[in-house]
Coordinates of N, CA, C and O in Angstrom, one line a residue:
M170 N -13.9 -20.9 -7.5 CA -12.6 -20.3 -7.6 C -11.5 -21.3 -7.1 O -11.7 -21.8 -6.0
D171 N -10.5 -21.6 -7.9 CA -9.4 -22.5 -7.5 C -8.5 -21.7 -6.6 O -7.7 -20.8 -7.2
F172 N -8.5 -21.9 -5.3 CA -7.7 -21.1 -4.4 C -6.2 -21.2 -4.6 O -5.5 -20.3 -4.5
E173 N -5.8 -22.4 -4.9 CA -4.3 -22.7 -5.2 C -3.9 -21.8 -6.4 O -2.8 -21.2 -6.3
E174 N -4.6 -21.8 -7.4 CA -4.3 -21.0 -8.6 C -4.3 -19.5 -8.2 O -3.4 -18.7 -8.6
L175 N -5.3 -19.1 -7.5 CA -5.4 -17.7 -7.0 C -4.2 -17.3 -6.2 O -3.6 -16.2 -6.5
F176 N -3.8 -18.2 -5.3 CA -2.6 -17.9 -4.5 C -1.3 -17.8 -5.4 O -0.6 -16.9 -5.3
E177 N -1.1 -18.7 -6.3 CA 0.0 -18.7 -7.2 C 0.0 -17.5 -8.1 O 1.1 -16.9 -8.4
D178 N -1.1 -17.1 -8.6 CA -1.2 -15.9 -9.5 C -1.0 -14.6 -8.8 O -0.5 -13.7 -9.4
H179 N -1.3 -14.5 -7.5 CA -1.3 -13.2 -6.9 C -0.4 -13.0 -5.6 O -0.3 -11.9 -5.1
F180 N 0.2 -14.1 -5.1 CA 0.9 -14.0 -3.9 C 2.1 -13.0 -4.1 O 2.3 -12.1 -3.2
D181 N 2.9 -13.1 -5.1 CA 4.0 -12.2 -5.3 C 3.6 -10.8 -5.3 O 4.3 -9.9 -4.7
A182 N 2.5 -10.4 -5.9 CA 2.1 -9.0 -6.0 C 1.7 -8.5 -4.6 O 2.0 -7.4 -4.2
I183 N 0.9 -9.4 -3.9 CA 0.5 -9.0 -2.5 C 1.7 -8.9 -1.6 O 1.8 -7.9 -0.9
Y184 N 2.5 -9.9 -1.7 CA 3.7 -9.9 -0.8 C 4.6 -8.6 -1.1 O 5.0 -8.0 -0.2
G185 N 4.8 -8.4 -2.4 CA 5.6 -7.2 -2.8 C 5.1 -5.9 -2.2 O 5.8 -5.1 -1.7
Y186 N 3.8 -5.7 -2.4 CA 3.1 -4.5 -1.9 C 3.3 -4.4 -0.4 O 3.6 -3.4 0.2
L187 N 3.0 -5.5 0.3 CA 3.1 -5.5 1.8 C 4.5 -5.3 2.2 O 4.8 -4.6 3.2
A188 N 5.5 -5.9 1.5 CA 6.9 -5.7 1.9 C 7.3 -4.2 1.8 O 8.0 -3.7 2.7
R189 N 6.8 -3.5 0.8 CA 7.1 -2.1 0.7 C 6.4 -1.3 1.8 O 6.9 -0.3 2.2
R190 N 5.2 -1.7 2.2 CA 4.4 -0.9 3.2 C 4.9 -1.2 4.6 O 5.0 -0.2 5.4
V191 N 5.2 -2.4 5.0 CA 5.5 -2.7 6.4 C 6.9 -3.2 6.6 O 7.3 -3.3 7.8
G192 N 7.7 -3.5 5.6 CA 9.1 -3.9 5.8 C 9.1 -5.4 6.1 O 8.1 -6.1 6.2
P193 N 10.4 -5.9 6.3 CA 10.6 -7.3 6.5 C 10.1 -7.9 7.8 O 10.0 -9.1 7.9
D194 N 9.7 -7.1 8.8 CA 9.3 -7.7 10.0 C 7.8 -8.2 9.9 O 7.5 -9.2 10.6
L195 N 7.0 -7.6 9.1 CA 5.6 -8.0 9.1 C 5.1 -8.5 7.7 O 4.0 -9.0 7.6
D196 N 5.9 -8.3 6.7 CA 5.5 -8.6 5.3 C 5.0 -10.0 5.1 O 3.9 -10.2 4.6
R197 N 5.8 -11.0 5.6 CA 5.4 -12.4 5.4 C 4.1 -12.7 6.2 O 3.2 -13.4 5.7
D198 N 4.1 -12.2 7.4 CA 2.9 -12.5 8.3 C 1.6 -11.9 7.7 O 0.6 -12.5 7.6
L199 N 1.7 -10.6 7.2 CA 0.5 -10.0 6.6 C 0.2 -10.6 5.3 O -1.0 -10.8 5.0
A200 N 1.1 -11.1 4.5 CA 0.8 -11.7 3.2 C 0.1 -13.1 3.5 O -0.9 -13.4 2.9
A201 N 0.6 -13.8 4.5 CA 0.0 -15.1 4.8 C -1.4 -14.8 5.4 O -2.3 -15.6 5.1
E202 N -1.5 -13.8 6.2 CA -2.8 -13.5 6.8 C -3.8 -13.1 5.8 O -5.0 -13.4 5.8
T203 N -3.3 -12.3 4.8 CA -4.2 -11.9 3.7 C -4.8 -13.1 3.0 O -6.0 -13.2 2.8
F204 N -4.0 -14.1 2.7 CA -4.5 -15.3 2.0 C -5.3 -16.2 2.9 O -6.3 -16.8 2.5
A205 N -5.0 -16.2 4.2 CA -5.8 -17.0 5.2 C -7.2 -16.4 5.3 O -8.2 -17.1 5.2
R206 N -7.3 -15.1 5.3 CA -8.6 -14.4 5.4 C -9.3 -14.5 4.1 O -10.6 -14.7 4.1
A207 N -8.6 -14.4 3.0 CA -9.3 -14.6 1.7 C -9.9 -16.0 1.6 O -11.0 -16.2 1.1
Y208 N -9.1 -17.0 2.0 CA -9.6 -18.4 1.9 C -10.8 -18.5 2.8 O -11.8 -19.1 2.4
A209 N -10.7 -18.0 4.0 CA -11.9 -18.1 4.9 C -13.1 -17.4 4.4 O -14.3 -17.8 4.6
G210 N -12.9 -16.3 3.6 CA -14.0 -15.6 3.1 C -14.3 -15.8 1.6 O -15.0 -15.0 0.9
R211 N -13.7 -16.9 1.1 CA -13.8 -17.1 -0.4 C -15.3 -17.2 -0.9 O -15.5 -16.9 -2.0
K212 N -16.2 -17.7 0.0 CA -17.6 -17.8 -0.5 C -18.2 -16.4 -0.6 O -19.2 -16.3 -1.4
R213 N -17.7 -15.4 0.0 CA -18.2 -14.1 -0.1 C -17.7 -13.3 -1.4 O -18.1 -12.2 -1.7
F214 N -16.6 -13.9 -2.0 CA -16.1 -13.2 -3.2 C -17.1 -13.2 -4.3 O -17.7 -14.2 -4.6
D215 N -17.4 -12.0 -4.8 CA -18.3 -11.9 -5.9 C -17.6 -11.4 -7.2 O -17.2 -10.2 -7.3
P216 N -17.4 -12.3 -8.2 CA -16.7 -11.9 -9.4 C -17.4 -10.8 -10.2 O -16.8 -10.2 -11.0
H217 N -18.7 -10.6 -9.9 CA -19.4 -9.6 -10.6 C -19.0 -8.2 -10.1 O -19.3 -7.2 -10.8
R218 N -18.5 -8.1 -8.9 CA -18.1 -6.8 -8.4 C -16.6 -6.4 -8.8 O -16.2 -5.3 -8.6
G219 N -15.9 -7.4 -9.3 CA -14.5 -7.1 -9.7 C -13.7 -8.4 -9.7 O -14.1 -9.4 -9.3
G220 N -12.4 -8.2 -10.1 CA -11.5 -9.4 -10.1 C -10.9 -9.7 -8.8 O -10.9 -9.0 -7.8
P221 N -10.3 -10.9 -8.8 CA -9.7 -11.4 -7.5 C -8.5 -10.5 -7.1 O -8.2 -10.4 -5.9
R222 N -7.8 -9.9 -8.0 CA -6.6 -9.1 -7.7 C -7.0 -8.0 -6.8 O -6.4 -7.8 -5.7
A223 N -8.0 -7.2 -7.2 CA -8.4 -6.1 -6.4 C -9.0 -6.5 -5.1 O -8.8 -5.9 -4.0
W224 N -9.7 -7.6 -5.1 CA -10.3 -8.2 -3.9 C -9.2 -8.5 -2.9 O -9.3 -8.2 -1.7
L225 N -8.2 -9.2 -3.3 CA -7.1 -9.6 -2.4 C -6.3 -8.3 -1.9 O -6.0 -8.3 -0.7
F226 N -6.2 -7.3 -2.8 CA -5.5 -6.1 -2.3 C -6.5 -5.4 -1.2 O -6.0 -4.8 -0.3
G227 N -7.8 -5.5 -1.4 CA -8.7 -5.0 -0.4 C -8.5 -5.7 1.0 O -8.5 -5.1 2.0
V228 N -8.3 -7.0 0.9 CA -8.1 -7.8 2.1 C -6.8 -7.3 2.8 O -6.7 -7.1 4.0
A229 N -5.7 -7.2 1.9 CA -4.4 -6.8 2.4 C -4.5 -5.4 3.0 O -3.9 -5.1 4.1
H230 N -5.2 -4.5 2.4 CA -5.4 -3.2 2.9 C -6.1 -3.1 4.2 O -5.6 -2.4 5.1
N231 N -7.1 -3.9 4.4 CA -7.8 -3.9 5.7 C -6.8 -4.4 6.8 O -6.9 -3.9 7.9
L232 N -5.9 -5.3 6.5 CA -5.0 -5.8 7.5 C -4.0 -4.6 7.8 O -3.5 -4.5 9.0
L233 N -3.6 -3.9 6.8 CA -2.7 -2.8 7.0 C -3.3 -1.7 7.9 O -2.5 -1.0 8.6
R234 N -4.6 -1.5 7.9 CA -5.2 -0.5 8.7 C -4.8 -0.5 10.2 O -4.6 0.5 10.8
R235 N -4.6 -1.7 10.7 CA -4.2 -1.9 12.1 C -2.7 -1.4 12.3 O -2.4 -1.1 13.4
H236 N -2.0 -1.2 11.3 CA -0.6 -0.9 11.4 C -0.3 0.6 11.0 O 0.9 1.0 11.0
Y237 N -1.3 1.4 10.6 CA -1.1 2.7 10.1 C -0.4 3.6 11.2 O 0.5 4.4 10.8
R238 N -0.9 3.6 12.4 CA -0.3 4.5 13.4 C 1.2 4.2 13.5 O 2.0 5.2 13.5
D239 N 1.6 3.0 13.6 CA 3.1 2.7 13.6 C 3.8 3.1 12.4 O 4.9 3.6 12.4
E240 N 3.1 2.9 11.2 CA 3.8 3.3 10.0 C 4.0 4.8 10.0 O 5.1 5.3 9.6
E241 N 3.1 5.6 10.4 CA 3.2 7.1 10.4 C 4.4 7.5 11.3 O 5.2 8.3 11.0
R242 N 4.4 6.9 12.5 CA 5.5 7.2 13.4 C 6.9 6.8 12.8 O 7.8 7.5 13.0
R243 N 6.9 5.6 12.2 CA 8.2 5.2 11.6 C 8.6 6.1 10.5 O 9.8 6.5 10.4
L244 N 7.7 6.6 9.6 CA 8.1 7.5 8.6 C 8.6 8.8 9.1 O 9.6 9.4 8.6
Q245 N 7.9 9.3 10.1 CA 8.4 10.6 10.7 C 9.7 10.4 11.4 O 10.6 11.3 11.3
A246 N 9.9 9.3 12.1 CA 11.2 9.1 12.7 C 12.3 8.9 11.7 O 13.4 9.4 11.9
F247 N 12.1 8.2 10.7 CA 13.1 7.9 9.7 C 13.5 9.2 9.0 O 14.7 9.4 8.7
A248 N 12.6 10.1 8.8 CA 12.9 11.4 8.2 C 13.7 12.2 9.0 O 14.5 13.1 8.5
R249 N 13.7 12.1 10.4 CA 14.5 12.9 11.3 C 15.9 12.3 11.5 O 16.7 13.0 12.0
V250 N 16.0 11.0 11.3 CA 17.3 10.3 11.7 C 18.3 10.5 10.5 O 18.0 10.4 9.4
E251 N 19.5 10.8 10.9 CA 20.6 10.8 10.0 C 21.0 9.4 9.7 O 21.6 8.7 10.6
V252 N 20.8 8.9 8.5 CA 21.1 7.6 8.1 C 22.4 7.6 7.4 O 22.6 8.4 6.4
P253 N 23.4 6.8 7.8 CA 24.7 6.7 7.0 C 24.4 6.4 5.5 O 23.6 5.6 5.2
R254 N 25.2 7.1 4.7 CA 25.0 7.0 3.2 C 25.0 5.5 2.7 O 24.3 5.2 1.8
Y255 N 25.8 4.7 3.3 CA 25.9 3.3 2.9 C 24.7 2.5 3.3 O 24.5 1.4 2.7
E256 N 23.9 2.9 4.2 CA 22.7 2.2 4.6 C 21.4 2.5 3.9 O 20.5 1.7 3.8
A257 N 21.3 3.7 3.4 CA 20.1 4.1 2.7 C 20.4 4.9 1.5 O 21.4 5.7 1.5
A258 N 19.6 4.8 0.5 CA 19.8 5.6 -0.7 C 19.5 7.1 -0.3 O 18.7 7.3 0.6
P259 N 20.1 8.0 -0.9 CA 20.0 9.4 -0.4 C 18.6 10.0 -0.5 O 18.2 10.9 0.3
H260 N 17.7 9.4 -1.3 CA 16.4 9.9 -1.4 C 15.4 9.3 -0.4 O 14.3 9.8 -0.3
E261 N 15.8 8.2 0.2 CA 14.8 7.5 1.1 C 14.3 8.4 2.3 O 13.1 8.5 2.5
P262 N 15.1 9.1 3.0 CA 14.6 10.0 4.0 C 13.6 11.1 3.4 O 12.6 11.4 4.1
L263 N 14.0 11.6 2.3 CA 13.1 12.6 1.6 C 11.8 12.0 1.3 O 10.7 12.6 1.5
L264 N 11.8 10.8 0.7 CA 10.5 10.2 0.4 C 9.7 9.9 1.6 O 8.5 10.0 1.7
A265 N 10.4 9.4 2.7 CA 9.7 9.1 3.9 C 9.0 10.3 4.5 O 7.9 10.3 4.9
E266 N 9.7 11.4 4.5 CA 9.2 12.7 5.0 C 8.0 13.1 4.1 O 6.9 13.5 4.6
A267 N 8.1 13.0 2.8 CA 7.0 13.4 1.9 C 5.8 12.5 2.1 O 4.7 13.0 2.2
L268 N 6.0 11.2 2.3 CA 4.9 10.3 2.5 C 4.2 10.6 3.8 O 3.0 10.4 4.0
S269 N 5.0 11.0 4.8 CA 4.4 11.2 6.1 C 3.5 12.4 6.2 O 2.6 12.5 7.1
V270 N 3.6 13.4 5.2 CA 2.7 14.5 5.2 C 1.3 14.2 4.6 O 0.4 14.9 4.7
L271 N 1.3 13.1 3.9 CA 0.0 12.7 3.2 C -1.0 12.1 4.3 O -0.6 11.6 5.3
S272 N -2.3 12.3 4.0 CA -3.3 11.7 4.9 C -3.2 10.2 4.6 O -2.7 9.7 3.6
R273 N -3.8 9.4 5.5 CA -3.8 8.0 5.3 C -4.5 7.6 4.0 O -4.0 6.8 3.3
E274 N -5.6 8.3 3.7 CA -6.3 8.0 2.5 C -5.5 8.3 1.3 O -5.5 7.6 0.3
E275 N -4.8 9.4 1.3 CA -4.0 9.8 0.1 C -2.8 8.8 -0.1 O -2.5 8.4 -1.2
R276 N -2.2 8.5 1.1 CA -1.1 7.5 1.0 C -1.5 6.2 0.5 O -0.9 5.5 -0.3
D277 N -2.7 5.7 1.0 CA -3.2 4.4 0.5 C -3.4 4.4 -1.0 O -2.9 3.4 -1.7
V278 N -4.0 5.4 -1.6 CA -4.3 5.4 -3.0 C -2.9 5.5 -3.8 O -2.7 4.8 -4.7
L279 N -2.0 6.4 -3.3 CA -0.8 6.6 -4.0 C 0.1 5.3 -4.0 O 0.6 4.9 -5.0
L280 N 0.1 4.6 -2.9 CA 0.9 3.4 -2.8 C 0.3 2.2 -3.5 O 1.0 1.4 -4.1
L281 N -1.0 2.1 -3.5 CA -1.6 1.1 -4.3 C -1.4 1.3 -5.8 O -1.2 0.4 -6.6
F282 N -1.3 2.6 -6.2 CA -1.1 2.9 -7.6 C 0.4 2.7 -7.9 O 0.7 2.0 -8.9
A283 N 1.3 3.2 -7.1 CA 2.7 3.2 -7.4 C 3.4 1.8 -7.1 O 4.2 1.3 -7.9
W284 N 3.1 1.2 -6.0 CA 3.8 0.0 -5.5 C 3.0 -1.2 -5.9 O 3.7 -2.3 -6.2
A285 N 1.7 -1.2 -5.9 CA 0.9 -2.4 -6.3 C 0.6 -2.4 -7.8 O 0.1 -3.4 -8.2
D286 N 0.8 -1.3 -8.4 CA 0.5 -1.2 -9.9 C -1.0 -1.5 -10.2 O -1.3 -2.2 -11.2
L287 N -1.9 -1.0 -9.3 CA -3.3 -1.2 -9.5 C -3.8 -0.1 -10.4 O -3.4 1.0 -10.3
S288 N -4.9 -0.4 -11.2 CA -5.5 0.6 -12.0 C -6.4 1.4 -11.0 O -6.7 1.0 -9.9
Y289 N -6.9 2.6 -11.5 CA -7.9 3.4 -10.8 C -9.1 2.5 -10.3 O -9.5 2.6 -9.2
E290 N -9.6 1.7 -11.3 CA -10.7 0.9 -11.0 C -10.4 -0.1 -9.9 O -11.3 -0.4 -9.0
Q291 N -9.3 -0.7 -10.0 CA -8.9 -1.7 -9.0 C -8.7 -1.1 -7.6 O -9.0 -1.7 -6.6
I292 N -8.1 0.1 -7.6 CA -7.9 0.8 -6.3 C -9.3 1.1 -5.7 O -9.5 0.9 -4.5
A293 N -10.2 1.6 -6.5 CA -11.6 1.9 -6.1 C -12.2 0.7 -5.5 O -12.8 0.7 -4.4
E294 N -12.0 -0.5 -6.1 CA -12.6 -1.7 -5.6 C -11.9 -2.1 -4.3 O -12.6 -2.5 -3.3
A295 N -10.6 -2.1 -4.3 CA -9.9 -2.5 -3.1 C -10.2 -1.7 -1.9 O -10.3 -2.2 -0.8
L296 N -10.4 -0.4 -2.1 CA -10.7 0.5 -0.9 C -12.2 0.8 -0.7 O -12.6 1.5 0.2
A297 N -13.0 0.2 -1.6 CA -14.5 0.4 -1.5 C -14.8 1.9 -1.6 O -15.6 2.4 -0.7
I298 N -14.2 2.6 -2.5 CA -14.5 4.0 -2.7 C -14.8 4.3 -4.2 O -14.4 3.5 -5.0
P299 N -15.5 5.4 -4.5 CA -15.8 5.7 -5.9 C -14.5 6.0 -6.7 O -13.5 6.5 -6.1
I300 N -14.5 5.7 -7.9 CA -13.3 6.0 -8.8 C -13.0 7.5 -8.8 O -11.8 7.8 -8.9
G301 N -14.0 8.3 -8.7 CA -13.7 9.8 -8.7 C -12.9 10.2 -7.4 O -12.0 11.0 -7.5
T302 N -13.2 9.5 -6.3 CA -12.4 9.7 -5.1 C -11.0 9.2 -5.3 O -10.0 9.9 -4.8
V303 N -10.8 8.1 -5.9 CA -9.4 7.6 -6.2 C -8.7 8.7 -7.0 O -7.5 9.1 -6.7
R304 N -9.3 9.2 -8.1 CA -8.6 10.2 -8.9 C -8.3 11.5 -8.1 O -7.2 12.0 -8.3
S305 N -9.2 12.0 -7.3 CA -8.9 13.2 -6.6 C -7.8 13.0 -5.5 O -7.0 13.8 -5.3
R306 N -7.9 11.8 -4.8 CA -6.9 11.5 -3.8 C -5.5 11.4 -4.4 O -4.5 11.8 -3.8
L307 N -5.5 10.7 -5.5 CA -4.2 10.5 -6.2 C -3.6 11.8 -6.7 O -2.4 12.1 -6.6
S308 N -4.5 12.7 -7.2 CA -4.0 14.0 -7.7 C -3.5 14.8 -6.5 O -2.4 15.4 -6.6
R309 N -4.2 14.8 -5.4 CA -3.7 15.5 -4.2 C -2.4 15.0 -3.7 O -1.5 15.7 -3.3
A310 N -2.3 13.6 -3.6 CA -1.1 13.0 -3.1 C 0.1 13.4 -4.0 O 1.2 13.7 -3.5
R311 N -0.1 13.3 -5.3 CA 1.0 13.7 -6.2 C 1.4 15.1 -6.0 O 2.6 15.4 -6.0
T312 N 0.5 16.0 -5.9 CA 0.8 17.4 -5.7 C 1.5 17.6 -4.4 O 2.6 18.3 -4.4
L313 N 1.1 17.0 -3.3 CA 1.7 17.2 -2.0 C 3.1 16.6 -2.1 O 4.1 17.2 -1.5
M314 N 3.3 15.4 -2.7 CA 4.6 14.8 -2.8 C 5.5 15.7 -3.6 O 6.7 15.9 -3.2
R315 N 5.1 16.2 -4.7 CA 5.9 17.1 -5.6 C 6.3 18.3 -4.8 O 7.5 18.7 -4.8
N316 N 5.4 18.9 -4.0 CA 5.7 20.1 -3.3 C 6.7 19.8 -2.1 O 7.6 20.6 -1.9
E317 N 6.5 18.7 -1.4 CA 7.4 18.3 -0.4 C 8.8 18.1 -0.9 O 9.8 18.5 -0.3
L318 N 8.9 17.3 -2.0 CA 10.2 17.0 -2.6 C 10.9 18.2 -3.2 O 12.1 18.3 -3.1
A319 N 10.1 19.2 -3.7 CA 10.6 20.4 -4.2 C 11.2 21.2 -3.1 O 12.3 21.9 -3.3
K320 N 10.6 21.2 -1.9 CA 11.2 22.0 -0.8 C 12.6 21.5 -0.5 O 13.4 22.3 -0.1
E321 N 12.8 20.3 -0.6 CA 14.1 19.7 -0.3 C 15.1 19.7 -1.5 O 16.2 19.2 -1.4
G322 N 14.6 20.2 -2.6 CA 15.4 20.3 -3.8 C 15.6 18.9 -4.5 O 16.5 18.7 -5.3
A323 N 14.7 18.0 -4.1 CA 14.8 16.6 -4.7 C 14.2 16.6 -6.2 O 14.6 15.7 -6.9
V324 N 13.3 17.5 -6.4 CA 12.7 17.6 -7.8 C 12.6 19.1 -8.1 O 12.6 19.9 -7.3
D325 N 12.5 19.3 -9.4 CA 12.2 20.7 -9.8 C 10.7 20.9 -9.8 O 10.0 20.2 -10.4
G326 N 10.3 21.9 -9.0 CA 8.9 22.3 -8.9 C 8.0 21.6 -9.7 O 7.0 21.2 -9.8

């Protein structure tokens, strides 16, 4: 595996996903750490188990696990704070509140699908779970998000 090519092909996607998950304070650090760990573990990469994109998202996801508790607190706090209209889009607090009610597992699947644009198969590989679990978690997450946003009048039931 040509690691320079792997980096060039996938850095933007990994960085973009991490930027959405952790914001500007940690995104660069976690993206760099993702590729540092991937490089260190490159001999363990098995192309027969899946492609490098899902493998890299799996590495990134494992790094995010350390930050879940802070993420949950931040989402709950953001949903409670009155943000001036010029600082945030009107839907951001609603989305933050809706995301905060999801379990970690549901949020992981939803965000890998929506923000990282991974297929069900790639999500299953990245999280090391069966594809049926991906489908059920994504379905639950969508239902919970829809219900939470409907409570606030952001979407029609």
